[in-house]
Amino acid sequence: MLSRTVLSGENIILGSFIDEDIKKIIEWHADEKIMRNLDALPVKPKKETEIKKWLDECPQDTFRFSLRLKEGNELIGYAELNGILWPHRTGWVTIAIADETKWGKGYGKEAMQCLIRYAFRELNLYRLQLTVFSYNTRAMTLYESLGFLREGCYREFLERDGKRHDMYLYGLLRKEWKE
């Protein structure tokens, strides 16, 4: 079964999830290297019912997309706009390239460009924001290349391997966005 495409770039598509994706998502949630970039909580395996619920029960303030390669329709991650405050036209951005073999190939940048364009043009949002852990320098480089500005710092927010790490807040305003 093919997922329905909603947004697309040169090499990636953002679309709906399909039942066959659940097994792969469960694997991602059990992978410490992946989850350390996405969640401040310790890695905890997820059950199929938890993943199904996450996919099926998408709140009205959330737009969640599978992230696939155009060639072969391979699931490599997900992207979402969430926590949208409609009266203020503000939303949070989350992206995960969960297939480590796909890191550093530009798929995250392409997905973010699609998501930003969708947020500003289709949803009429004015502000996008996200958080990133200070050790995730790859992600910070990506966000800054897209125009996001570091606006704040949650100092020593989390502890990993006996060391404290900051979490940064990044923001992008519609008027600052360069298509």
PDB file of C-alpha atoms in Angstrom:
ATOM      1  CA  MET A   1       0.000   0.000   0.000  1.00  0.00           C
ATOM      2  CA  LEU A   2       1.297   3.485  -0.841  1.00  0.00           C
ATOM      3  CA  SER A   3       0.966   6.453   1.460  1.00  0.00           C
ATOM      4  CA  ARG A   4      -0.881   9.511   0.218  1.00  0.00           C
ATOM      5  CA  THR A   5       1.492  12.337  -0.706  1.00  0.00           C
ATOM      6  CA  VAL A   6       0.686  15.745   0.747  1.00  0.00           C
ATOM      7  CA  LEU A   7       3.940  17.679   0.198  1.00  0.00           C
ATOM      8  CA  SER A   8       6.947  16.903  -1.922  1.00  0.00           C
ATOM      9  CA  GLY A   9      10.444  18.103  -2.617  1.00  0.00           C
ATOM     10  CA  GLU A  10      12.999  16.993  -5.162  1.00  0.00           C
ATOM     11  CA  ASN A  11      13.894  13.752  -3.371  1.00  0.00           C
ATOM     12  CA  ILE A  12      11.383  13.382  -0.545  1.00  0.00           C
ATOM     13  CA  ILE A  13       7.660  13.257   0.048  1.00  0.00           C
ATOM     14  CA  LEU A  14       5.692  14.098   3.155  1.00  0.00           C
ATOM     15  CA  GLY A  15       2.470  12.178   3.375  1.00  0.00           C
ATOM     16  CA  SER A  16       0.289   9.870   5.381  1.00  0.00           C
ATOM     17  CA  PHE A  17       1.428   6.898   7.410  1.00  0.00           C
ATOM     18  CA  ILE A  18       0.375   3.365   6.513  1.00  0.00           C
ATOM     19  CA  ASP A  19      -0.017   0.296   8.728  1.00  0.00           C
ATOM     20  CA  GLU A  20       3.256  -1.167   7.470  1.00  0.00           C
ATOM     21  CA  ASP A  21       5.120   1.808   8.999  1.00  0.00           C
ATOM     22  CA  ILE A  22       4.337   0.797  12.583  1.00  0.00           C
ATOM     23  CA  LYS A  23       7.057  -1.859  12.839  1.00  0.00           C
ATOM     24  CA  LYS A  24       9.733   0.590  11.657  1.00  0.00           C
ATOM     25  CA  ILE A  25       8.549   3.310  14.052  1.00  0.00           C
ATOM     26  CA  ILE A  26       8.725   0.834  16.947  1.00  0.00           C
ATOM     27  CA  GLU A  27      12.343   0.087  15.960  1.00  0.00           C
ATOM     28  CA  TRP A  28      13.175   3.808  15.922  1.00  0.00           C
ATOM     29  CA  HIS A  29      11.760   4.291  19.415  1.00  0.00           C
ATOM     30  CA  ALA A  30      14.022   1.526  20.711  1.00  0.00           C
ATOM     31  CA  ASP A  31      17.148   3.049  19.135  1.00  0.00           C
ATOM     32  CA  GLU A  32      19.034   5.121  21.692  1.00  0.00           C
ATOM     33  CA  LYS A  33      21.093   7.033  19.113  1.00  0.00           C
ATOM     34  CA  ILE A  34      17.959   8.258  17.340  1.00  0.00           C
ATOM     35  CA  MET A  35      15.873   8.998  20.413  1.00  0.00           C
ATOM     36  CA  ARG A  36      18.618  10.948  22.218  1.00  0.00           C
ATOM     37  CA  ASN A  37      18.168  13.679  19.606  1.00  0.00           C
ATOM     38  CA  LEU A  38      14.380  13.707  19.874  1.00  0.00           C
ATOM     39  CA  ASP A  39      13.439  13.213  23.503  1.00  0.00           C
ATOM     40  CA  ALA A  40      14.790  14.318  26.872  1.00  0.00           C
ATOM     41  CA  LEU A  41      13.401  11.176  28.488  1.00  0.00           C
ATOM     42  CA  PRO A  42      15.382   7.932  28.556  1.00  0.00           C
ATOM     43  CA  VAL A  43      14.772   5.563  25.656  1.00  0.00           C
ATOM     44  CA  LYS A  44      11.823   3.305  26.334  1.00  0.00           C
ATOM     45  CA  PRO A  45      10.524   0.764  23.822  1.00  0.00           C
ATOM     46  CA  LYS A  46       7.020   1.493  22.569  1.00  0.00           C
ATOM     47  CA  LYS A  47       4.242  -1.017  22.060  1.00  0.00           C
ATOM     48  CA  GLU A  48       2.372  -1.328  18.790  1.00  0.00           C
ATOM     49  CA  THR A  49      -0.780   0.009  20.471  1.00  0.00           C
ATOM     50  CA  GLU A  50       1.093   3.161  21.578  1.00  0.00           C
ATOM     51  CA  ILE A  51       2.359   3.849  18.056  1.00  0.00           C
ATOM     52  CA  LYS A  52      -1.082   3.197  16.535  1.00  0.00           C
ATOM     53  CA  LYS A  53      -2.612   5.633  19.021  1.00  0.00           C
ATOM     54  CA  TRP A  54       0.058   8.261  18.198  1.00  0.00           C
ATOM     55  CA  LEU A  55      -0.713   7.881  14.486  1.00  0.00           C
ATOM     56  CA  ASP A  56      -4.504   7.682  14.788  1.00  0.00           C
ATOM     57  CA  GLU A  57      -5.190  10.333  17.411  1.00  0.00           C
ATOM     58  CA  CYS A  58      -3.681  13.417  15.849  1.00  0.00           C
ATOM     59  CA  PRO A  59      -5.022  16.530  17.667  1.00  0.00           C
ATOM     60  CA  GLN A  60      -6.454  19.498  15.755  1.00  0.00           C
ATOM     61  CA  ASP A  61      -3.333  21.527  16.513  1.00  0.00           C
ATOM     62  CA  THR A  62      -1.066  18.933  14.855  1.00  0.00           C
ATOM     63  CA  PHE A  63      -0.163  18.068  11.268  1.00  0.00           C
ATOM     64  CA  ARG A  64       1.919  14.863  11.219  1.00  0.00           C
ATOM     65  CA  PHE A  65       3.599  13.493   8.096  1.00  0.00           C
ATOM     66  CA  SER A  66       5.551  10.423   7.154  1.00  0.00           C
ATOM     67  CA  LEU A  67       8.865  11.300   5.520  1.00  0.00           C
ATOM     68  CA  ARG A  68       9.726   9.094   2.558  1.00  0.00           C
ATOM     69  CA  LEU A  69      12.187   8.998  -0.271  1.00  0.00           C
ATOM     70  CA  LYS A  70      10.506   9.562  -3.629  1.00  0.00           C
ATOM     71  CA  GLU A  71      12.557   6.772  -5.116  1.00  0.00           C
ATOM     72  CA  GLY A  72      11.200   3.548  -3.634  1.00  0.00           C
ATOM     73  CA  ASN A  73       8.736   5.189  -1.208  1.00  0.00           C
ATOM     74  CA  GLU A  74      11.024   4.194   1.702  1.00  0.00           C
ATOM     75  CA  LEU A  75      10.036   5.558   5.124  1.00  0.00           C
ATOM     76  CA  ILE A  76      13.030   7.396   6.633  1.00  0.00           C
ATOM     77  CA  GLY A  77      11.402   9.551   9.306  1.00  0.00           C
ATOM     78  CA  TYR A  78       8.592  11.927  10.107  1.00  0.00           C
ATOM     79  CA  ALA A  79       7.864  15.625  10.365  1.00  0.00           C
ATOM     80  CA  GLU A  80       5.161  17.553  12.135  1.00  0.00           C
ATOM     81  CA  LEU A  81       3.758  20.917  12.982  1.00  0.00           C
ATOM     82  CA  ASN A  82       2.229  20.756  16.443  1.00  0.00           C
ATOM     83  CA  GLY A  83       1.103  22.802  19.414  1.00  0.00           C
ATOM     84  CA  ILE A  84      -0.374  25.333  17.012  1.00  0.00           C
ATOM     85  CA  LEU A  85      -1.896  28.345  18.729  1.00  0.00           C
ATOM     86  CA  TRP A  86      -4.303  29.408  15.997  1.00  0.00           C
ATOM     87  CA  PRO A  87      -5.184  32.863  17.424  1.00  0.00           C
ATOM     88  CA  HIS A  88      -1.468  33.720  17.511  1.00  0.00           C
ATOM     89  CA  ARG A  89      -0.517  31.835  14.315  1.00  0.00           C
ATOM     90  CA  THR A  90       2.362  30.126  16.113  1.00  0.00           C
ATOM     91  CA  GLY A  91       3.406  26.493  15.888  1.00  0.00           C
ATOM     92  CA  TRP A  92       6.140  24.056  16.853  1.00  0.00           C
ATOM     93  CA  VAL A  93       8.184  22.131  14.289  1.00  0.00           C
ATOM     94  CA  THR A  94       9.519  18.607  14.774  1.00  0.00           C
ATOM     95  CA  ILE A  95      11.519  16.586  12.287  1.00  0.00           C
ATOM     96  CA  ALA A  96      13.238  13.236  12.574  1.00  0.00           C
ATOM     97  CA  ILE A  97      15.398  11.482  10.038  1.00  0.00           C
ATOM     98  CA  ALA A  98      15.233   8.214  11.920  1.00  0.00           C
ATOM     99  CA  ASP A  99      17.196   6.117   9.437  1.00  0.00           C
ATOM    100  CA  GLU A 100      20.827   6.793  10.334  1.00  0.00           C
ATOM    101  CA  THR A 101      22.014   5.733   6.868  1.00  0.00           C
ATOM    102  CA  LYS A 102      20.108   8.740   5.469  1.00  0.00           C
ATOM    103  CA  TRP A 103      21.777  11.358   7.697  1.00  0.00           C
ATOM    104  CA  GLY A 104      23.812  14.053   5.970  1.00  0.00           C
ATOM    105  CA  LYS A 105      22.177  13.628   2.554  1.00  0.00           C
ATOM    106  CA  GLY A 106      20.019  16.772   2.589  1.00  0.00           C
ATOM    107  CA  TYR A 107      16.703  15.001   3.193  1.00  0.00           C
ATOM    108  CA  GLY A 108      16.130  16.846   6.471  1.00  0.00           C
ATOM    109  CA  LYS A 109      16.674  20.217   4.821  1.00  0.00           C
ATOM    110  CA  GLU A 110      14.311  19.347   2.002  1.00  0.00           C
ATOM    111  CA  ALA A 111      11.651  18.151   4.448  1.00  0.00           C
ATOM    112  CA  MET A 112      12.027  21.282   6.573  1.00  0.00           C
ATOM    113  CA  GLN A 113      11.685  23.490   3.484  1.00  0.00           C
ATOM    114  CA  CYS A 114       8.427  21.707   2.584  1.00  0.00           C
ATOM    115  CA  LEU A 115       7.138  21.986   6.148  1.00  0.00           C
ATOM    116  CA  ILE A 116       8.018  25.683   6.464  1.00  0.00           C
ATOM    117  CA  ARG A 117       6.413  26.484   3.106  1.00  0.00           C
ATOM    118  CA  TYR A 118       3.264  24.568   4.143  1.00  0.00           C
ATOM    119  CA  ALA A 119       3.138  26.319   7.532  1.00  0.00           C
ATOM    120  CA  PHE A 120       3.502  29.830   6.139  1.00  0.00           C
ATOM    121  CA  ARG A 121       1.615  29.525   2.844  1.00  0.00           C
ATOM    122  CA  GLU A 122      -1.141  26.994   3.540  1.00  0.00           C
ATOM    123  CA  LEU A 123      -1.731  27.263   7.285  1.00  0.00           C
ATOM    124  CA  ASN A 124      -1.025  31.009   7.367  1.00  0.00           C
ATOM    125  CA  LEU A 125       1.198  30.691  10.427  1.00  0.00           C
ATOM    126  CA  TYR A 126       3.364  33.649  11.364  1.00  0.00           C
ATOM    127  CA  ARG A 127       5.890  32.049  13.707  1.00  0.00           C
ATOM    128  CA  LEU A 128       7.541  28.632  13.830  1.00  0.00           C
ATOM    129  CA  GLN A 129       9.605  27.458  16.754  1.00  0.00           C
ATOM    130  CA  LEU A 130      11.522  24.398  17.855  1.00  0.00           C
ATOM    131  CA  THR A 131      13.900  23.177  20.512  1.00  0.00           C
ATOM    132  CA  VAL A 132      17.169  21.325  20.050  1.00  0.00           C
ATOM    133  CA  PHE A 133      19.700  19.849  22.466  1.00  0.00           C
ATOM    134  CA  SER A 134      23.101  21.568  22.486  1.00  0.00           C
ATOM    135  CA  TYR A 135      24.925  18.388  21.450  1.00  0.00           C
ATOM    136  CA  ASN A 136      22.875  18.082  18.240  1.00  0.00           C
ATOM    137  CA  THR A 137      25.112  20.402  16.226  1.00  0.00           C
ATOM    138  CA  ARG A 138      23.979  18.918  12.910  1.00  0.00           C
ATOM    139  CA  ALA A 139      20.406  19.967  13.587  1.00  0.00           C
ATOM    140  CA  MET A 140      21.420  23.458  14.731  1.00  0.00           C
ATOM    141  CA  THR A 141      23.422  23.962  11.537  1.00  0.00           C
ATOM    142  CA  LEU A 142      20.377  22.907   9.501  1.00  0.00           C
ATOM    143  CA  TYR A 143      17.945  25.175  11.360  1.00  0.00           C
ATOM    144  CA  GLU A 144      20.250  28.178  11.122  1.00  0.00           C
ATOM    145  CA  SER A 145      20.753  27.577   7.384  1.00  0.00           C
ATOM    146  CA  LEU A 146      16.970  27.829   6.994  1.00  0.00           C
ATOM    147  CA  GLY A 147      16.815  31.169   8.807  1.00  0.00           C
ATOM    148  CA  PHE A 148      15.881  30.046  12.323  1.00  0.00           C
ATOM    149  CA  LEU A 149      17.409  32.241  15.029  1.00  0.00           C
ATOM    150  CA  ARG A 150      18.508  30.999  18.432  1.00  0.00           C
ATOM    151  CA  GLU A 151      16.231  32.918  20.769  1.00  0.00           C
ATOM    152  CA  GLY A 152      16.828  31.319  24.111  1.00  0.00           C
ATOM    153  CA  CYS A 153      18.590  28.731  26.176  1.00  0.00           C
ATOM    154  CA  TYR A 154      17.261  26.334  28.790  1.00  0.00           C
ATOM    155  CA  ARG A 155      20.561  26.059  30.652  1.00  0.00           C
ATOM    156  CA  GLU A 156      21.712  22.595  31.727  1.00  0.00           C
ATOM    157  CA  PHE A 157      18.283  21.256  30.789  1.00  0.00           C
ATOM    158  CA  LEU A 158      19.124  17.568  30.688  1.00  0.00           C
ATOM    159  CA  GLU A 159      21.739  15.117  31.834  1.00  0.00           C
ATOM    160  CA  ARG A 160      23.211  12.525  29.508  1.00  0.00           C
ATOM    161  CA  ASP A 161      26.100  10.234  30.384  1.00  0.00           C
ATOM    162  CA  GLY A 162      26.876  12.217  33.526  1.00  0.00           C
ATOM    163  CA  LYS A 163      27.103  15.561  31.723  1.00  0.00           C
ATOM    164  CA  ARG A 164      24.631  18.470  31.674  1.00  0.00           C
ATOM    165  CA  HIS A 165      23.436  19.849  28.316  1.00  0.00           C
ATOM    166  CA  ASP A 166      21.523  22.977  27.326  1.00  0.00           C
ATOM    167  CA  MET A 167      18.395  22.988  25.199  1.00  0.00           C
ATOM    168  CA  TYR A 168      18.035  25.864  22.753  1.00  0.00           C
ATOM    169  CA  LEU A 169      14.878  27.557  21.523  1.00  0.00           C
ATOM    170  CA  TYR A 170      14.901  28.560  17.847  1.00  0.00           C
ATOM    171  CA  GLY A 171      12.322  30.680  16.039  1.00  0.00           C
ATOM    172  CA  LEU A 172      11.504  31.758  12.501  1.00  0.00           C
ATOM    173  CA  LEU A 173       9.055  34.536  11.622  1.00  0.00           C
ATOM    174  CA  ARG A 174       7.184  34.646   8.323  1.00  0.00           C
ATOM    175  CA  LYS A 175       8.755  38.016   7.459  1.00  0.00           C
ATOM    176  CA  GLU A 176      12.258  36.554   7.976  1.00  0.00           C
ATOM    177  CA  TRP A 177      11.669  33.490   5.810  1.00  0.00           C
ATOM    178  CA  LYS A 178      13.523  33.419   2.521  1.00  0.00           C
ATOM    179  CA  GLU A 179      11.838  31.097   0.068  1.00  0.00           C
TER     180      GLU A 179
END
